[in-house]
mmCIF file of C-alpha atoms in Angstrom:
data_model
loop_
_atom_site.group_PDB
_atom_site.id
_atom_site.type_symbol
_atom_site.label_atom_id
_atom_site.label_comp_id
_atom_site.label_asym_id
_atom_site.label_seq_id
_atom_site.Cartn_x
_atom_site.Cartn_y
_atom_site.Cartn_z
ATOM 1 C CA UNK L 1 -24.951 15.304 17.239
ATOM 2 C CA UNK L 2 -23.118 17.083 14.239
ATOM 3 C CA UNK L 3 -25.602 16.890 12.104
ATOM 4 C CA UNK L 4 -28.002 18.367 14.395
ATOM 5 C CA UNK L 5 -25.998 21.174 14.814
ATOM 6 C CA UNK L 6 -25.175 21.697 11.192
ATOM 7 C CA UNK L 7 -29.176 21.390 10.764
ATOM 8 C CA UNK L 8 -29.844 23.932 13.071
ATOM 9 C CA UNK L 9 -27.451 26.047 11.506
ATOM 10 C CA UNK L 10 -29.104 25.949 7.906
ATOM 11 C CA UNK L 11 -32.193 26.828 9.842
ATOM 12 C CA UNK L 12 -30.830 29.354 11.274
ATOM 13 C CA UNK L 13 -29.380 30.881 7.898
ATOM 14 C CA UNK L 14 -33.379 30.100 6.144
ATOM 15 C CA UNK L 15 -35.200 32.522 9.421
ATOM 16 C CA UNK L 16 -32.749 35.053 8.773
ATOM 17 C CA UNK L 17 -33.143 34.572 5.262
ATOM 18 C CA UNK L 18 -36.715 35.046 5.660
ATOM 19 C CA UNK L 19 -36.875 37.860 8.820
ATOM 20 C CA UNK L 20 -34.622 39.957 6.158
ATOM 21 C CA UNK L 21 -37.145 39.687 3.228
ATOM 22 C CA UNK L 22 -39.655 41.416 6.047
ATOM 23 C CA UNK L 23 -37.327 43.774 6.504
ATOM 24 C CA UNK L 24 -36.867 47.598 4.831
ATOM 25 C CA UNK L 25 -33.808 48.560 2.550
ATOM 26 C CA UNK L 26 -31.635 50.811 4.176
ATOM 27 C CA UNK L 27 -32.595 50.167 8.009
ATOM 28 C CA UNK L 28 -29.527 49.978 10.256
ATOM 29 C CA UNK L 29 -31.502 46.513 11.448
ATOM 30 C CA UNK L 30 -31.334 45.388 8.008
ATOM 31 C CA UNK L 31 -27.392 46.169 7.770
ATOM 32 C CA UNK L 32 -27.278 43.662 11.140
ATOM 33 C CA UNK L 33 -29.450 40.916 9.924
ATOM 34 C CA UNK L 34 -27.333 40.712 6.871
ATOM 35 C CA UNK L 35 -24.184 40.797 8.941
ATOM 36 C CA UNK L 36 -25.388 38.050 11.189
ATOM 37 C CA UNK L 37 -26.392 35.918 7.830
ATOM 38 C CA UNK L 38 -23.234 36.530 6.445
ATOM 39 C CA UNK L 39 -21.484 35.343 10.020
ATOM 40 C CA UNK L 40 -23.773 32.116 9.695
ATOM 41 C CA UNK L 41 -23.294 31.479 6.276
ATOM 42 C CA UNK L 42 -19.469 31.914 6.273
ATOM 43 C CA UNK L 43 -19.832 29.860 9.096
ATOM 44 C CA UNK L 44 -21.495 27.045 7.203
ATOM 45 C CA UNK L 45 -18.746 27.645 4.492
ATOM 46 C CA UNK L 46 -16.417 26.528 6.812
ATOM 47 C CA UNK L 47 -18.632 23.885 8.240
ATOM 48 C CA UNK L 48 -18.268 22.116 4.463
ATOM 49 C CA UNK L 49 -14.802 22.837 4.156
ATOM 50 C CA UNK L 50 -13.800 20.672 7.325
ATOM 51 C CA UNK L 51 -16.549 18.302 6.194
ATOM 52 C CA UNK L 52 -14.552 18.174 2.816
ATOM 53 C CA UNK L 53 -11.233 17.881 4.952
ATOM 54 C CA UNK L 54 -12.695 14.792 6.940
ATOM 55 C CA UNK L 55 -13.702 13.071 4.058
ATOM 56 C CA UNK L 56 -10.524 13.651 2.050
ATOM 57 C CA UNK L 57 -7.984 12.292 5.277
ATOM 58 C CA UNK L 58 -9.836 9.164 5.753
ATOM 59 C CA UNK L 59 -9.905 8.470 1.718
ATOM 60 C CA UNK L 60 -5.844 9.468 1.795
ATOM 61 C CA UNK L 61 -5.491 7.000 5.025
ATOM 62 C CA UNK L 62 -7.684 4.143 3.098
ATOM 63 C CA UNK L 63 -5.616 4.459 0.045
ATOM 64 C CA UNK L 64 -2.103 4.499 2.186
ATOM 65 C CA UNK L 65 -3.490 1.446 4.314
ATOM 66 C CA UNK L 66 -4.344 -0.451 0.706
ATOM 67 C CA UNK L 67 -0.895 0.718 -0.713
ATOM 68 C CA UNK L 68 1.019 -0.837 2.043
ATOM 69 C CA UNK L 69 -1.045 -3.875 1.936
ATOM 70 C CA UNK L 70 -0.541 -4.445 -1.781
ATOM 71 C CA UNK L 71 3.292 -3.472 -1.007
ATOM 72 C CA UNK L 72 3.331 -6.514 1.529
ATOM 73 C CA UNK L 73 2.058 -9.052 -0.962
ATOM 74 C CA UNK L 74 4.253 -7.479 -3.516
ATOM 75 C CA UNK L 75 7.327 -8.337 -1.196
ATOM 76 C CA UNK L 76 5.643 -11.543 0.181
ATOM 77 C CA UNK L 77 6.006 -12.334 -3.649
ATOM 78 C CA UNK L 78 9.341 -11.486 -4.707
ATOM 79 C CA UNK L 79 10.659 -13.300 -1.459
ATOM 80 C CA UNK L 80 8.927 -16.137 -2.303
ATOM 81 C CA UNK L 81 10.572 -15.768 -5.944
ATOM 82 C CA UNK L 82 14.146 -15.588 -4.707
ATOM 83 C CA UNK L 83 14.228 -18.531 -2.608
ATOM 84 C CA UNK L 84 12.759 -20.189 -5.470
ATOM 85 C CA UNK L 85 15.664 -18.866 -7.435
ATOM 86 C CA UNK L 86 18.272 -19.954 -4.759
ATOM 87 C CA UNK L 87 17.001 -23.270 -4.398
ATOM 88 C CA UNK L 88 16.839 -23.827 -7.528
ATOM 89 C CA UNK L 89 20.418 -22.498 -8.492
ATOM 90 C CA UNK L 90 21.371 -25.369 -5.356
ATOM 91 C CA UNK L 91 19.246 -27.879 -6.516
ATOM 92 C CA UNK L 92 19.914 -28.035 -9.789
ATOM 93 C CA UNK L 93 24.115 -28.112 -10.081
ATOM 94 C CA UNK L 94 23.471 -30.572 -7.534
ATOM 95 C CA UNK L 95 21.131 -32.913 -9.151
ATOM 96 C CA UNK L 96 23.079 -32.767 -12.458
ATOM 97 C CA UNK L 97 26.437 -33.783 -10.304
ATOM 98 C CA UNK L 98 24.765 -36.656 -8.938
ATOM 99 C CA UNK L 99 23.602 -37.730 -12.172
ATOM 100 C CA UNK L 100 26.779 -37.528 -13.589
ATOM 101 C CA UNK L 101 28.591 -39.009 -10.810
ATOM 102 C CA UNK L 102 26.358 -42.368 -10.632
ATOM 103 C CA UNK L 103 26.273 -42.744 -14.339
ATOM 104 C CA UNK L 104 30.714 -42.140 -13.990
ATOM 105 C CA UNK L 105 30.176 -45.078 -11.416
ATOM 106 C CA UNK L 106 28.485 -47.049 -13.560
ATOM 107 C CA UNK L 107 31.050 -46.378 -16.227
ATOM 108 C CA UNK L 108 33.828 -47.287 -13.892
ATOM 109 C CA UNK L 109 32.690 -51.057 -12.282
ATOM 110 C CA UNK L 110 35.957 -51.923 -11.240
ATOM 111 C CA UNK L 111 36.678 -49.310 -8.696
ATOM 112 C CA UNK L 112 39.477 -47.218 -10.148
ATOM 113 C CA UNK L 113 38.589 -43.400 -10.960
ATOM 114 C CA UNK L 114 40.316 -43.618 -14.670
ATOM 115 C CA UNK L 115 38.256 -41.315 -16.521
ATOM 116 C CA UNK L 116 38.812 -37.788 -16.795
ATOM 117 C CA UNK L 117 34.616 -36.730 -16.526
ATOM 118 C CA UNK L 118 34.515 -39.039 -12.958
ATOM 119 C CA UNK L 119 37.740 -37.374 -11.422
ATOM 120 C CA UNK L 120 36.679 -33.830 -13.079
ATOM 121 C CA UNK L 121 33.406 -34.498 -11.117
ATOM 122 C CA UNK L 122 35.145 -35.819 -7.726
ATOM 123 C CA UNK L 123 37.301 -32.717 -7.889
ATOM 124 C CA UNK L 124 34.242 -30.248 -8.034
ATOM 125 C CA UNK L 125 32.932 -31.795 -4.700
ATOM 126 C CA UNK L 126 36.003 -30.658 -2.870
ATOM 127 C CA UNK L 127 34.969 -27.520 -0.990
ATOM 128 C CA UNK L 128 37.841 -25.627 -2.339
ATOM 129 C CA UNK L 129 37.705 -22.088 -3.624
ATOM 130 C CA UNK L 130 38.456 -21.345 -7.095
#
Protein backbone atom coordinates (compact mmCIF):
# COMPACT_ATOMS: atom_id res chain seq x y z
CA UNK A 1 0.00 0.00 0.00
CA UNK A 2 2.89 2.59 0.66
CA UNK A 3 4.63 1.93 -2.05
CA UNK A 4 1.78 2.33 -4.26
CA UNK A 5 1.19 5.54 -3.06
CA UNK A 6 4.75 6.71 -3.13
CA UNK A 7 4.62 5.28 -6.90
CA UNK A 8 1.83 7.21 -7.78
CA UNK A 9 3.36 10.11 -6.40
CA UNK A 10 6.63 9.96 -8.63
CA UNK A 11 4.12 9.64 -11.41
CA UNK A 12 2.50 12.26 -10.53
CA UNK A 13 5.74 14.55 -10.24
CA UNK A 14 6.98 12.83 -14.14
CA UNK A 15 3.10 14.18 -15.88
CA UNK A 16 3.67 17.39 -14.38
CA UNK A 17 7.11 17.24 -15.31
CA UNK A 18 6.10 16.57 -18.72
CA UNK A 19 2.51 18.80 -19.03
CA UNK A 20 5.08 21.78 -17.99
CA UNK A 21 7.60 21.13 -20.87
CA UNK A 22 4.18 21.67 -23.16
CA UNK A 23 3.68 24.55 -21.52
CA UNK A 24 4.72 28.50 -22.45
CA UNK A 25 7.24 30.60 -20.28
CA UNK A 26 5.60 33.19 -18.53
CA UNK A 27 1.83 31.83 -18.51
CA UNK A 28 0.14 32.30 -15.13
CA UNK A 29 -0.72 28.28 -15.81
CA UNK A 30 2.85 27.68 -16.02
CA UNK A 31 3.54 29.63 -12.56
CA UNK A 32 0.71 26.88 -11.12
CA UNK A 33 2.04 23.78 -12.65
CA UNK A 34 5.36 24.59 -11.19
CA UNK A 35 3.81 25.36 -7.85
CA UNK A 36 1.91 22.13 -7.79
CA UNK A 37 5.40 20.22 -8.81
CA UNK A 38 7.12 21.91 -6.27
CA UNK A 39 4.11 20.88 -3.60
CA UNK A 40 4.63 17.18 -4.95
CA UNK A 41 8.14 17.13 -4.99
CA UNK A 42 8.65 18.69 -1.50
CA UNK A 43 6.20 16.29 -0.73
CA UNK A 44 8.27 13.36 -1.90
CA UNK A 45 11.23 15.08 0.00
CA UNK A 46 9.51 14.43 2.95
CA UNK A 47 8.24 11.10 1.86
CA UNK A 48 12.28 9.99 1.95
CA UNK A 49 12.98 11.74 4.96
CA UNK A 50 10.42 9.61 7.11
CA UNK A 51 11.51 6.68 4.95
CA UNK A 52 15.12 7.57 6.21
CA UNK A 53 13.59 8.02 9.83
CA UNK A 54 11.97 4.42 9.68
CA UNK A 55 14.92 2.84 8.64
CA UNK A 56 17.25 4.58 11.09
CA UNK A 57 14.73 3.67 14.48
CA UNK A 58 14.52 0.09 13.68
CA UNK A 59 18.56 -0.10 13.02
CA UNK A 60 18.93 2.05 16.59
CA UNK A 61 16.26 -0.57 18.22
CA UNK A 62 18.30 -3.70 16.56
CA UNK A 63 21.53 -2.41 17.83
CA UNK A 64 19.97 -1.58 21.54
CA UNK A 65 18.21 -5.14 21.48
CA UNK A 66 21.92 -6.76 20.49
CA UNK A 67 23.62 -4.45 23.15
CA UNK A 68 21.50 -5.68 25.91
CA UNK A 69 21.81 -9.16 24.77
CA UNK A 70 25.60 -9.10 24.68
CA UNK A 71 25.26 -7.13 28.18
CA UNK A 72 23.32 -10.30 29.54
CA UNK A 73 25.99 -12.78 28.55
CA UNK A 74 28.54 -10.33 29.69
CA UNK A 75 26.90 -10.50 33.27
CA UNK A 76 25.85 -14.21 32.83
CA UNK A 77 29.77 -14.39 32.64
CA UNK A 78 31.16 -12.46 35.34
CA UNK A 79 28.51 -14.17 37.71
CA UNK A 80 29.56 -17.28 36.69
CA UNK A 81 33.29 -15.99 37.43
CA UNK A 82 32.59 -14.90 40.99
CA UNK A 83 31.07 -17.92 42.28
CA UNK A 84 33.92 -19.58 40.79
CA UNK A 85 36.04 -17.22 42.78
CA UNK A 86 34.02 -17.80 46.06
CA UNK A 87 34.04 -21.36 45.83
CA UNK A 88 37.16 -21.56 45.22
CA UNK A 89 38.41 -19.11 48.05
CA UNK A 90 36.00 -21.93 50.34
CA UNK A 91 37.24 -24.80 48.79
CA UNK A 92 40.55 -24.35 48.83
CA UNK A 93 41.48 -23.13 52.75
CA UNK A 94 39.33 -25.96 53.31
CA UNK A 95 40.95 -28.68 51.43
CA UNK A 96 44.44 -27.56 52.58
CA UNK A 97 43.03 -27.78 56.44
CA UNK A 98 41.94 -31.16 55.92
CA UNK A 99 45.10 -32.14 54.48
CA UNK A 100 46.92 -30.82 57.15
CA UNK A 101 44.75 -32.02 59.80
CA UNK A 102 44.81 -35.89 58.65
CA UNK A 103 48.47 -35.82 57.95
CA UNK A 104 48.70 -33.97 62.03
CA UNK A 105 46.62 -37.22 62.83
CA UNK A 106 48.79 -39.33 61.36
CA UNK A 107 51.66 -37.61 63.07
CA UNK A 108 49.96 -37.92 66.39
CA UNK A 109 48.87 -42.02 66.66
CA UNK A 110 48.50 -41.99 70.18
CA UNK A 111 45.68 -39.61 70.64
CA UNK A 112 47.16 -36.62 72.42
CA UNK A 113 47.16 -33.17 70.39
CA UNK A 114 51.07 -32.41 71.35
CA UNK A 115 52.16 -30.62 68.42
CA UNK A 116 51.91 -27.09 67.93
CA UNK A 117 50.83 -27.37 63.74
CA UNK A 118 47.74 -30.02 64.97
CA UNK A 119 46.45 -27.66 67.85
CA UNK A 120 47.29 -24.43 65.56
CA UNK A 121 45.00 -26.27 63.04
CA UNK A 122 42.19 -27.41 65.70
CA UNK A 123 42.14 -23.81 66.86
CA UNK A 124 41.39 -22.37 63.27
CA UNK A 125 38.22 -24.63 63.11
CA UNK A 126 36.70 -22.86 66.05
CA UNK A 127 34.18 -20.42 64.59
CA UNK A 128 35.60 -17.61 66.51
CA UNK A 129 36.22 -14.15 65.17
CA UNK A 130 39.59 -12.80 65.00
Amino acid sequence: MYDEIKAKLDEEIMDQLSVLSDMDAGSDKRKTAVDDLVKLYRLRIEETKNDRDFIEGVNAREREEQFKKEQIVDQVKERKFRFGMAAAELLIPLIFYASMFYSGLDFEKEGTFTSNMLRNLISRFKPTKK
